[in-house]
Short mmCIF file of C-alpha atoms and ligand atoms in Angstrom, two decimals:
data_model
loop_
_atom_site.label_atom_id
_atom_site.label_comp_id
_atom_site.label_asym_id
_atom_site.label_seq_id
_atom_site.Cartn_x
_atom_site.Cartn_y
_atom_site.Cartn_z
CA MET A 62 20.82 65.06 28.56
CA GLY A 63 23.60 63.34 26.64
CA LYS A 64 23.71 63.39 22.86
CA ILE A 65 23.75 60.11 20.97
CA GLU A 66 25.12 60.35 17.45
CA ILE A 67 23.36 58.22 14.87
CA PHE A 68 25.66 56.57 12.34
CA ASP A 69 23.50 55.12 9.59
CA THR A 70 24.96 52.27 7.56
CA THR A 71 21.94 51.39 5.40
CA LEU A 72 23.95 52.09 2.26
CA ARG A 73 26.92 49.94 3.30
CA ASP A 74 25.99 47.20 5.77
CA GLY A 75 22.32 47.33 4.74
CA GLU A 76 23.20 47.07 1.09
CA GLN A 77 25.04 43.83 1.93
CA SER A 78 21.66 42.19 2.68
CA ALA A 79 21.16 39.08 0.61
CA GLY A 80 19.49 39.87 -2.71
CA VAL A 81 19.80 43.66 -2.49
CA ASN A 82 21.47 45.54 -5.29
CA LEU A 83 20.70 49.22 -5.38
CA HIS A 84 21.19 51.40 -8.41
CA ALA A 85 23.38 54.50 -7.91
CA ASP A 86 20.34 56.80 -8.34
CA GLU A 87 18.48 54.89 -5.65
CA LYS A 88 21.42 55.12 -3.27
CA LEU A 89 21.61 58.86 -3.82
CA GLU A 90 17.92 59.26 -3.16
CA ILE A 91 18.19 57.25 0.06
CA ALA A 92 21.21 59.37 1.06
CA CYS A 93 19.20 62.58 0.57
CA GLN A 94 16.41 61.15 2.69
CA LEU A 95 18.87 60.15 5.44
CA GLU A 96 20.15 63.71 5.44
CA ARG A 97 16.56 64.93 5.83
CA LEU A 98 16.08 62.46 8.67
CA GLY A 99 19.05 64.13 10.36
CA VAL A 100 21.50 61.27 10.87
CA ASP A 101 24.89 62.50 12.12
CA VAL A 102 26.95 60.22 9.92
CA MET A 103 26.02 58.10 6.92
CA GLU A 104 28.26 55.32 5.74
CA ALA A 105 27.86 55.55 1.99
CA GLY A 106 29.72 52.41 0.97
CA PHE A 107 32.99 50.53 0.64
CA PRO A 108 34.82 52.29 -2.21
CA ALA A 109 37.62 49.73 -2.58
CA SER A 110 35.13 46.92 -3.13
CA SER A 111 34.19 47.89 -6.70
CA ARG A 112 34.38 50.72 -9.21
CA GLY A 113 30.59 51.07 -9.00
CA ASP A 114 30.68 51.45 -5.24
CA PHE A 115 33.48 54.01 -5.50
CA LEU A 116 31.51 56.17 -7.95
CA SER A 117 28.34 55.90 -5.94
CA VAL A 118 30.08 56.97 -2.69
CA GLN A 119 31.70 59.85 -4.53
CA ARG A 120 28.39 61.02 -5.91
CA ILE A 121 26.78 60.88 -2.46
CA ALA A 122 29.69 62.80 -0.86
CA ARG A 123 29.41 65.51 -3.49
CA THR A 124 25.71 65.94 -2.74
CA ILE A 125 25.42 65.47 1.02
CA GLN A 126 26.76 68.36 3.07
CA LYS A 127 24.65 68.48 6.22
CA CYS A 128 25.93 65.26 7.72
CA SER A 129 29.23 63.49 7.78
CA VAL A 130 29.76 60.99 4.94
CA ALA A 131 31.82 57.94 5.89
CA ALA A 132 33.45 55.26 3.77
CA LEU A 133 34.68 51.86 4.90
CA ALA A 134 38.26 50.65 4.37
CA ARG A 135 40.22 47.58 5.33
CA SER A 136 43.59 48.28 6.98
CA THR A 137 45.46 48.78 3.72
CA LYS A 138 46.76 51.88 1.98
CA ASN A 139 44.82 50.99 -1.15
CA ASP A 140 41.52 50.81 0.68
CA ILE A 141 42.17 54.01 2.64
CA ASP A 142 43.24 55.86 -0.51
CA ALA A 143 40.05 54.76 -2.29
CA ALA A 144 37.89 55.72 0.71
CA TRP A 145 39.41 59.19 0.96
CA GLU A 146 39.31 59.80 -2.78
CA ALA A 147 35.59 58.95 -2.78
CA ILE A 148 34.51 61.07 0.20
CA LYS A 149 36.91 64.00 0.28
CA GLU A 150 34.41 66.44 -1.23
CA GLY A 151 31.70 65.59 1.30
CA GLY A 152 30.75 67.56 4.38
CA ASN A 153 33.00 66.47 7.26
CA PRO A 154 34.16 63.23 5.57
CA ARG A 155 35.07 60.27 7.77
CA ILE A 156 37.41 57.37 7.02
CA HIS A 157 36.28 54.18 8.74
CA VAL A 158 39.04 51.55 9.01
CA PHE A 159 38.60 48.16 10.56
CA ILE A 160 40.46 45.00 11.46
CA ALA A 161 39.32 41.87 13.29
CA THR A 162 40.43 41.42 16.90
CA SER A 163 38.91 38.10 17.98
CA PRO A 164 41.16 35.02 18.25
CA ILE A 165 39.08 33.11 15.68
CA HIS A 166 39.22 35.92 13.09
CA MET A 167 42.89 36.74 13.67
CA GLU A 168 43.98 33.12 13.43
CA HIS A 169 41.73 31.75 10.69
CA LYS A 170 40.76 34.74 8.57
CA LEU A 171 43.69 37.15 8.86
CA ARG A 172 46.34 34.51 9.72
CA MET A 173 48.08 37.11 11.85
CA THR A 174 49.35 37.17 15.44
CA PRO A 175 47.76 39.63 17.89
CA GLU A 176 50.97 41.74 17.76
CA GLN A 177 50.75 41.95 13.96
CA VAL A 178 47.09 42.99 14.22
CA VAL A 179 47.96 45.79 16.67
CA GLN A 180 50.73 46.99 14.37
CA LYS A 181 48.53 46.94 11.30
CA ALA A 182 45.69 48.74 13.11
CA VAL A 183 48.02 51.49 14.30
CA GLU A 184 49.64 51.86 10.86
CA SER A 185 46.27 52.12 9.12
CA VAL A 186 44.98 54.79 11.53
CA ARG A 187 48.25 56.74 11.20
CA TYR A 188 47.91 56.57 7.44
CA ALA A 189 44.27 57.67 7.50
CA VAL A 190 44.94 60.71 9.73
CA ASN A 191 47.19 62.06 6.98
CA PHE A 192 43.95 62.81 5.13
CA THR A 193 41.58 63.82 7.93
CA SER A 194 41.33 63.90 11.70
CA ASN A 195 37.88 62.37 11.37
CA VAL A 196 38.95 58.73 11.59
CA GLU A 197 36.88 55.91 13.01
CA TRP A 198 38.45 52.60 13.90
CA SER A 199 36.49 49.35 14.33
CA ALA A 200 37.49 46.17 16.14
CA GLU A 201 35.66 43.64 14.00
CA ASP A 202 34.13 40.85 16.12
CA ALA A 203 34.89 42.85 19.29
CA THR A 204 32.38 40.87 21.34
CA ARG A 205 34.32 37.64 20.83
CA SER A 206 37.66 39.35 21.50
CA ASP A 207 39.71 39.31 24.71
CA TRP A 208 38.79 42.47 26.65
CA ASP A 209 42.36 43.16 27.80
CA PHE A 210 43.55 42.83 24.21
CA LEU A 211 40.85 45.37 23.26
CA VAL A 212 42.14 47.74 25.97
CA GLU A 213 45.64 47.51 24.50
CA ILE A 214 44.71 47.97 20.85
CA VAL A 215 42.14 50.71 21.53
CA THR A 216 44.68 52.70 23.58
CA LYS A 217 47.13 52.48 20.68
CA VAL A 218 44.72 53.41 17.89
CA ILE A 219 43.53 56.43 19.91
CA ASP A 220 47.19 57.43 20.31
CA ALA A 221 47.54 57.03 16.55
CA GLY A 222 44.67 59.48 16.04
CA ALA A 223 41.34 57.60 15.93
CA THR A 224 38.57 59.83 17.26
CA VAL A 225 35.77 57.24 17.18
CA VAL A 226 36.26 53.66 18.37
CA ASN A 227 33.60 51.19 17.32
CA LEU A 228 33.12 47.88 19.14
CA PRO A 229 30.86 45.80 16.90
CA ASP A 230 28.92 42.72 17.82
CA THR A 231 29.68 41.51 14.30
CA VAL A 232 28.10 38.08 14.67
CA GLY A 233 25.17 39.10 16.89
CA TYR A 234 26.42 37.04 19.82
CA ALA A 235 26.37 39.37 22.84
CA THR A 236 23.69 39.85 25.48
CA PRO A 237 22.79 43.37 26.66
CA GLN A 238 24.53 42.91 30.03
CA GLU A 239 27.74 41.64 28.42
CA TYR A 240 27.77 44.33 25.77
CA ALA A 241 27.28 47.16 28.28
CA GLY A 242 29.93 45.51 30.47
CA MET A 243 32.46 45.57 27.64
CA PHE A 244 31.94 49.29 27.09
CA ARG A 245 32.28 49.95 30.83
CA TYR A 246 35.45 47.83 30.99
CA LEU A 247 37.09 49.85 28.24
CA ARG A 248 35.95 53.20 29.61
CA GLU A 249 37.52 52.34 32.94
CA ARG A 250 40.80 50.95 31.63
CA VAL A 251 41.74 52.77 28.40
CA PRO A 252 43.79 55.72 29.72
CA ASN A 253 43.24 58.05 26.72
CA ILE A 254 39.54 57.16 26.22
CA HIS A 255 38.51 60.82 26.75
CA ARG A 256 40.04 61.57 23.32
CA ALA A 257 37.63 59.29 21.45
CA LYS A 258 33.94 58.48 21.28
CA LEU A 259 32.84 54.89 21.75
CA SER A 260 30.44 53.45 19.21
CA ALA A 261 28.15 50.41 19.08
CA HIS A 262 27.34 48.30 16.00
CA CYS A 263 25.04 45.32 16.55
CA HIS A 264 23.71 42.47 14.49
CA ASP A 265 20.41 40.77 15.12
CA ASP A 266 21.24 37.05 15.00
CA LEU A 267 19.73 36.53 18.46
CA GLY A 268 17.14 39.29 18.03
CA LEU A 269 19.10 41.46 20.48
CA ALA A 270 20.57 44.15 18.20
CA VAL A 271 18.38 47.00 19.44
CA ALA A 272 18.55 45.87 23.08
CA ASN A 273 22.35 45.61 22.83
CA SER A 274 22.63 49.04 21.19
CA LEU A 275 20.57 50.63 23.95
CA ALA A 276 22.59 48.77 26.61
CA SER A 277 25.80 50.19 25.12
CA ILE A 278 24.54 53.68 25.96
CA GLU A 279 24.35 52.68 29.61
CA GLY A 280 27.93 51.44 29.21
CA GLY A 281 29.08 54.80 27.83
CA ALA A 282 28.65 54.58 24.04
CA GLU A 283 28.02 57.94 22.36
CA GLN A 284 27.47 56.72 18.81
CA ILE A 285 25.10 54.01 17.57
CA GLU A 286 25.48 52.39 14.18
CA CYS A 287 22.25 51.14 12.70
CA THR A 288 20.21 50.79 9.52
CA ILE A 289 16.73 51.71 8.33
CA ASN A 290 14.32 48.80 8.89
CA GLY A 291 17.23 46.92 10.47
CA ILE A 292 18.40 45.56 7.12
CA GLY A 293 21.91 44.14 6.83
CA GLU A 294 24.08 41.02 6.73
CA ARG A 295 22.21 37.83 7.75
CA ALA A 296 19.54 38.70 10.34
CA GLY A 297 20.32 42.38 9.87
CA ASN A 298 21.56 45.30 11.97
CA ALA A 299 19.98 47.23 14.79
CA SER A 300 17.01 49.12 13.44
CA LEU A 301 17.44 52.90 13.45
CA GLU A 302 13.78 53.70 13.94
CA GLU A 303 13.41 51.40 16.94
CA ILE A 304 16.46 52.89 18.66
CA ALA A 305 15.35 56.44 17.88
CA ILE A 306 11.85 55.93 19.22
CA ALA A 307 13.01 53.99 22.29
CA LEU A 308 15.34 56.87 23.14
CA ALA A 309 12.58 59.41 22.59
CA ILE A 310 9.86 57.58 24.52
CA ARG A 311 12.12 56.43 27.37
CA LYS A 312 14.25 59.57 27.56
CA GLN A 313 14.21 59.51 31.34
CA VAL A 314 15.81 56.06 31.42
CA TYR A 315 18.59 56.72 28.92
CA GLN A 316 19.13 60.43 29.64
CA ALA A 317 20.13 60.86 26.02
CA GLU A 318 18.71 62.26 22.82
CA THR A 319 19.42 62.10 19.11
CA GLY A 320 19.31 64.90 16.57
CA LEU A 321 16.87 63.01 14.36
CA GLU A 322 13.75 64.48 12.74
CA LEU A 323 11.51 61.69 13.95
CA ASN A 324 8.65 62.65 11.64
CA GLN A 325 10.78 61.53 8.68
CA ILE A 326 10.92 57.95 9.96
CA VAL A 327 7.95 56.51 8.08
CA ARG A 328 8.96 58.03 4.80
CA THR A 329 12.56 56.82 5.15
CA SER A 330 11.42 53.34 6.07
CA ARG A 331 9.11 53.11 3.05
CA LEU A 332 11.68 54.47 0.64
CA VAL A 333 14.30 51.94 1.76
CA SER A 334 11.79 49.11 1.65
CA LYS A 335 10.68 50.08 -1.85
CA TYR A 336 14.17 50.35 -3.30
CA THR A 337 15.65 47.30 -1.62
CA GLY A 338 12.56 45.17 -2.21
CA LEU A 339 12.81 44.06 1.44
CA ALA A 340 9.29 44.26 2.82
CA VAL A 341 8.71 45.50 6.37
CA PRO A 342 6.87 42.81 8.37
CA PRO A 343 3.43 44.07 9.48
CA ASN A 344 4.23 43.42 13.15
CA LYS A 345 7.56 45.26 13.07
CA ALA A 346 7.99 47.74 15.92
CA VAL A 347 7.41 51.42 15.01
CA VAL A 348 7.15 51.08 11.22
CA GLY A 349 5.13 47.89 10.68
CA ALA A 350 1.72 48.32 9.06
CA ASN A 351 0.05 47.00 12.22
CA ALA A 352 2.15 49.00 14.69
CA PHE A 353 -0.82 51.30 15.34
CA ALA A 354 -3.68 48.91 14.61
CA HIS A 355 -5.90 47.96 17.53
CA GLU A 356 -7.81 44.80 16.87
CA SER A 357 -9.34 43.52 20.09
CA GLY A 358 -12.58 45.09 21.28
CA ILE A 359 -11.20 45.92 24.70
CA HIS A 360 -8.21 47.69 23.17
CA GLN A 361 -10.34 49.59 20.65
CA ASP A 362 -12.68 50.71 23.38
CA GLY A 363 -9.75 51.91 25.49
CA VAL A 364 -8.10 53.79 22.64
CA LEU A 365 -11.37 55.51 21.73
CA LYS A 366 -11.73 56.73 25.34
CA ASN A 367 -8.10 57.73 25.68
CA LYS A 368 -5.35 56.87 23.15
CA LEU A 369 -2.75 56.50 25.86
CA THR A 370 -4.49 53.41 27.24
CA TYR A 371 -2.85 51.21 24.63
CA GLU A 372 -0.72 53.52 22.50
CA ILE A 373 2.67 54.71 23.74
CA ILE A 374 3.79 56.28 20.45
CA ARG A 375 1.76 58.95 18.70
CA PRO A 376 1.53 58.10 14.97
CA GLU A 377 2.21 61.76 14.06
CA MET A 378 5.53 61.55 15.91
CA ILE A 379 6.99 59.30 13.21
CA GLY A 380 5.23 61.08 10.35
CA LEU A 381 2.14 58.92 9.97
CA SER A 382 -0.69 61.30 9.30
CA SER A 383 -4.25 60.22 8.69
CA ASN A 384 -5.40 63.55 7.30
CA ALA A 385 -3.07 63.61 4.29
CA ILE A 386 -4.45 65.62 1.39
CA VAL A 387 -5.35 63.26 -1.41
CA LEU A 388 -4.89 64.44 -4.97
CA GLY A 389 -7.24 63.72 -7.85
CA LYS A 390 -8.25 64.49 -11.41
CA HIS A 391 -8.49 68.23 -10.82
CA SER A 392 -5.16 68.67 -9.08
CA GLY A 393 -2.88 70.84 -11.16
CA ARG A 394 0.87 71.11 -11.51
CA HIS A 395 1.16 73.47 -8.58
CA ALA A 396 -0.65 71.23 -6.09
CA PHE A 397 1.26 68.26 -7.42
CA ARG A 398 4.62 69.99 -7.02
CA ASN A 399 3.73 70.97 -3.45
CA LYS A 400 2.82 67.41 -2.67
CA CYS A 401 6.09 66.12 -4.11
CA GLU A 402 8.06 68.57 -2.02
CA GLU A 403 6.14 67.56 1.08
CA LEU A 404 6.97 63.93 0.34
CA GLY A 405 10.63 64.80 -0.16
CA ILE A 406 10.78 63.55 -3.74
CA GLN A 407 13.89 64.72 -5.60
CA LEU A 408 12.81 66.59 -8.71
CA ASP A 409 14.55 68.12 -11.64
CA ASP A 410 12.41 69.49 -14.47
CA GLU A 411 12.56 66.40 -16.63
CA ARG A 412 11.68 64.12 -13.75
CA PHE A 413 8.86 66.39 -12.60
CA HIS A 414 7.43 66.47 -16.09
CA LEU A 415 7.47 62.67 -16.39
CA LEU A 416 6.11 62.15 -12.91
CA PHE A 417 3.28 64.59 -13.50
CA LYS A 418 2.43 62.80 -16.73
CA HIS A 419 2.25 59.45 -14.94
CA PHE A 420 0.19 61.04 -12.18
CA LYS A 421 -2.29 62.41 -14.72
CA GLU A 422 -2.56 59.01 -16.39
CA LEU A 423 -3.37 57.50 -13.02
CA THR A 424 -6.09 60.08 -12.29
CA GLU A 425 -7.78 59.08 -15.56
CA LYS A 426 -8.30 55.64 -14.06
CA ARG A 427 -8.96 56.50 -10.43
CA LYS A 428 -10.70 59.13 -8.37
CA GLU A 429 -8.09 59.58 -5.69
CA VAL A 430 -4.33 59.32 -5.74
CA THR A 431 -2.61 58.82 -2.38
CA ASP A 432 0.86 59.70 -1.09
CA GLU A 433 1.81 56.04 -1.40
CA ASP A 434 0.85 56.03 -5.08
CA ILE A 435 2.93 59.12 -5.78
CA MET A 436 5.91 57.67 -3.97
CA ALA A 437 5.54 54.46 -5.95
CA LEU A 438 5.39 56.38 -9.24
CA ALA A 439 8.46 58.42 -8.25
CA ALA A 440 10.36 55.31 -7.20
CA ASP A 441 9.51 53.76 -10.54
CA LEU A 442 11.35 56.60 -12.28
CA THR A 443 14.50 56.12 -10.20
CA GLY A 444 17.23 53.73 -11.05
CA LYS A 445 15.76 52.46 -14.27
CA GLU A 446 18.13 51.87 -17.14
CA LYS A 447 16.51 53.92 -19.81
CA GLY A 448 17.22 54.63 -23.41
CA THR A 449 19.55 52.81 -25.75
CA ASP A 450 21.23 50.48 -23.25
CA ALA A 451 18.14 48.78 -21.93
CA TYR A 452 15.34 46.37 -22.78
CA GLU A 453 12.01 48.13 -22.80
CA LEU A 454 8.51 46.71 -22.78
CA VAL A 455 6.58 47.91 -25.82
CA PHE A 456 3.42 45.85 -25.55
CA LEU A 457 1.98 42.96 -23.61
CA GLN A 458 -1.07 40.88 -24.30
CA VAL A 459 -2.11 37.92 -22.17
CA HIS A 460 -4.80 35.41 -22.88
CA TYR A 461 -5.87 33.64 -19.73
CA GLY A 462 -6.81 30.00 -20.24
CA ALA A 463 -9.15 28.48 -17.69
CA GLN A 464 -7.81 24.99 -18.48
CA GLY A 465 -4.44 26.04 -17.14
CA VAL A 466 -2.69 27.16 -20.30
CA SER A 467 -2.25 30.91 -20.73
CA THR A 468 -0.66 32.61 -23.71
CA ALA A 469 1.40 35.79 -23.70
CA THR A 470 2.42 37.92 -26.67
CA ILE A 471 5.12 40.45 -25.91
CA GLY A 472 6.97 43.08 -27.87
CA ILE A 473 10.20 44.58 -26.56
CA LYS A 474 12.82 47.00 -27.73
CA THR A 475 16.32 45.55 -27.35
CA PRO A 476 19.39 47.50 -26.19
CA GLU A 477 20.44 47.57 -29.86
CA GLY A 478 17.24 49.44 -30.68
CA GLU A 479 15.56 46.56 -32.51
CA PHE A 480 11.90 45.75 -32.00
CA VAL A 481 11.23 42.05 -31.42
CA GLN A 482 8.10 40.12 -30.56
CA GLU A 483 7.35 36.62 -29.45
CA ALA A 484 4.58 34.48 -27.96
CA ALA A 485 4.64 31.55 -25.56
CA THR A 486 2.39 29.58 -23.24
CA GLY A 487 2.66 28.77 -19.55
CA ASN A 488 0.80 27.16 -16.67
CA GLY A 489 -0.58 30.55 -15.74
CA SER A 490 -0.38 34.13 -16.94
CA VAL A 491 2.82 35.08 -15.10
CA GLU A 492 4.61 31.98 -16.30
CA ALA A 493 3.48 32.65 -19.88
CA ILE A 494 4.94 36.16 -19.64
CA TYR A 495 8.24 34.88 -18.32
CA GLN A 496 8.44 32.11 -20.92
CA THR A 497 7.90 34.69 -23.65
CA ILE A 498 10.56 37.06 -22.32
CA GLN A 499 12.91 34.10 -22.04
CA ARG A 500 12.42 33.42 -25.76
CA LEU A 501 13.34 37.01 -26.51
CA LEU A 502 16.67 36.78 -24.68
CA PRO A 503 19.77 34.94 -25.83
CA GLU A 504 20.77 33.59 -22.39
CA PRO A 505 18.68 31.63 -19.86
CA ILE A 506 16.95 33.37 -16.96
CA GLU A 507 16.39 31.63 -13.66
CA LEU A 508 13.60 33.14 -11.57
CA MET A 509 14.63 32.93 -7.89
CA ASP A 510 11.98 35.05 -6.19
CA TYR A 511 8.73 36.70 -7.20
CA ARG A 512 6.57 38.90 -4.97
CA ILE A 513 3.55 41.14 -5.47
CA GLN A 514 2.65 44.10 -3.29
CA SER A 515 -0.03 46.71 -3.64
CA THR A 516 0.61 50.37 -2.91
CA THR A 517 -2.72 50.94 -1.20
CA SER A 518 -5.52 48.74 0.03
CA GLY A 519 -8.21 49.48 -2.58
CA ILE A 520 -9.14 47.23 -5.48
CA ASP A 521 -7.77 49.85 -7.90
CA SER A 522 -4.40 49.92 -6.14
CA LEU A 523 -1.18 49.99 -8.16
CA ALA A 524 0.60 46.65 -8.33
CA GLU A 525 4.28 46.45 -7.49
CA VAL A 526 6.19 43.32 -8.40
CA TYR A 527 9.67 42.41 -7.14
CA VAL A 528 11.72 39.70 -8.78
CA LYS A 529 15.12 38.18 -8.19
CA VAL A 530 16.70 36.41 -11.15
CA LYS A 531 19.92 34.76 -12.20
CA HIS A 532 21.15 35.65 -15.67
CA GLN A 533 24.59 35.49 -17.29
CA GLY A 534 26.15 34.37 -14.01
CA HIS A 535 24.81 37.33 -11.99
CA VAL A 536 21.97 37.60 -9.52
CA GLY A 537 19.89 40.74 -9.76
CA THR A 538 16.62 42.15 -8.50
CA GLY A 539 14.11 44.25 -10.35
CA ARG A 540 10.83 45.99 -9.69
CA GLY A 541 7.92 46.92 -11.85
CA ILE A 542 4.86 48.99 -11.19
CA ASP A 543 1.67 49.03 -13.20
CA ASN A 544 -2.09 49.22 -12.89
CA ASP A 545 -2.06 45.53 -13.60
CA VAL A 546 -0.16 42.71 -11.92
CA LEU A 547 0.79 41.18 -15.27
CA GLY A 548 2.21 44.42 -16.65
CA ALA A 549 4.14 44.92 -13.40
CA SER A 550 5.49 41.36 -13.68
CA ALA A 551 6.85 41.89 -17.19
CA LYS A 552 8.39 45.25 -16.25
CA ALA A 553 10.01 43.81 -13.11
CA LEU A 554 11.67 41.02 -15.07
CA LEU A 555 13.03 43.40 -17.72
CA ASP A 556 14.24 45.76 -14.97
CA ALA A 557 16.19 42.91 -13.33
CA ILE A 558 17.70 41.93 -16.70
CA ASN A 559 18.69 45.54 -17.35
CA ARG A 560 20.40 45.81 -13.97
CA ILE A 561 22.28 42.59 -14.60
CA MET A 562 23.37 43.93 -18.00
CA VAL A 563 24.95 46.89 -16.19
CA LYS A 564 26.92 44.45 -14.01
CA VAL A 565 27.95 42.37 -17.02
CA ARG A 566 29.20 45.48 -18.85
CA ALA A 567 31.05 46.73 -15.72
CA GLY A 568 32.63 43.27 -15.35
CA ALA A 569 33.77 43.33 -18.96
CA VAL A 570 35.40 46.74 -18.45
CA LEU A 571 37.13 45.48 -15.30
CA ALA A 572 38.41 42.40 -17.11
CA THR A 573 39.94 44.48 -19.90
CA ASN A 574 41.50 46.90 -17.40
CA HIS A 575 43.25 44.05 -15.65
CA HIS A 576 45.47 43.07 -18.55
ZN1 ZN B 890 27.85 44.99 10.39
#
C-alpha cells in the first residue's frame, strides 16, 4: 500500500471563498481540528498578504506541532521572508512558493518570458532552502502549461532544492485522463523526479476536482491538496472528505491509504461549515445531511434486511453516531466537560465556565441538549469581538404587526461604552430590527445576504443566523445564535459590524504605517 499525504488548504485556499472572513480564533480552532483529523500538512495562510494573515499563521504554527504547517509565498524574497517568519516555530514548517507556468499567465499576468519564469522559480526555491529543506514549489495553472516546459522547470526547481512539486489544475480545466497523463509524463521525463514528491491541487469548475485528484494518484502523485467541504476559490477545491473516503472504500483500486482519522470527518466538516457560514448541501457526498438517508420503500426495506444493500459507507466510519449521549437539566460540570472533550472543543477555564453557563440556560428551556447544540454554543463563543471594542446587544423587543408593519426597540452598548437605544419600523420583524440597528450606527449598512439555520430538527431548536453586509467600504459576515430567530438576527448583524470594525481599524494602522 502506498501512502498518500493529505495537504489541507482550508485555511488558505478555502478562506479565499467568496464571502468568507474567518476570525483568528476561528482559524486556530479549525487548525486544531485539522490536526486531530490527522492531515499531514496544513496550509495556514498567505503571510505576505496582510498583517492579520501573518499573525494568524504565526499563532497556528506556534500551536500545531503534530503536522507540518505550510505558508504560501509568491516568488519574491519579501513573501518568502514573511512565510518563514510566520511558520518557523511550527512542527516541520514548510515554505510553499509558486509561480505561473502557462503561456496565458506568463504573458498577460506576469509579463515575463518563459526563461525569466524559470530563473525566478529557481531563485525563489534557492532562497527558500536557506531557511528549510521542506520547500514545496507549485506551477500555477500547470494544466494549461506546455508539458515539456513543465519538465524543464520542474527538473530545475528540484535541482534547486524543492522536495514537493505541485501541479495544480488552478482553473479546474483538466479531465481525469489528461491530469493523470500529465503526472505520468513528468514522472517519465524529469530525470531527478525521485528526489521530490508530486502533488495534485484541483479546482471544481467542471465538477471534476475529486475525480482529477484521484486520477493523479494513478499518475504517480503522492500528495493531494484539498479542503474541508471542498470550499475554495470559485467552485471550490477538491473535497478532503470525499477523497479520504473514496481511498478508504476503494483501497483495492488505488492501492494507497492516508493517515487520516476518518471518524473526525463529520465534526471537521460541521466546524468549518459553521465558522465559514458556507452550508453543506444536503445531497453532498459523505457529509451531506441526506448522505445516509434512505427514502424509497425498496431501499428502506433493503437496508433493514442488510445495510450493505444500499449503503457502502458505514456512518460510524466518519464519526456519525446515532447513540450519542444527550445531556439535560441534571447533567453536571463533570459530564459536560467530558462531552466537550469528546466533541473536541477547545477549553480554557474561562471559556468552560461561560459555555457551561450557556448550557445550563439552555437546559432551563429544553429537556435535551444535543451535541449539535453544544457545538453551536461553543462556536458562538469563538471569534466574537467582546468587551470595550465591540457593539453588544443589550435588549431587543419586537412588536409584530399583522398588517405588515413591525416595530423593533433595541438597546446596544457601543464600542465607546455608551448605552444607546432606538426604535424603528419595517415590513416585517427582521427588517424592523435591521432598520433600528441602522439608526444606531453612524454609517450605512447594506445587507447582502441573510440566512437562517437551525441546529437540530425540533421546534425548540436553536436558531443560527448568518449575514453578509457592506459597511464602511468593507464586506463582512457575521453569525448569531439564539433561542429565537429575531434575537439571532440582531446578534448576527452586530457580529458582522464588529468584524468589519476590526478590518477598518487594521486598515487605519496600515495607512499610518505607510507614511
Ligand atoms: Zn487553489
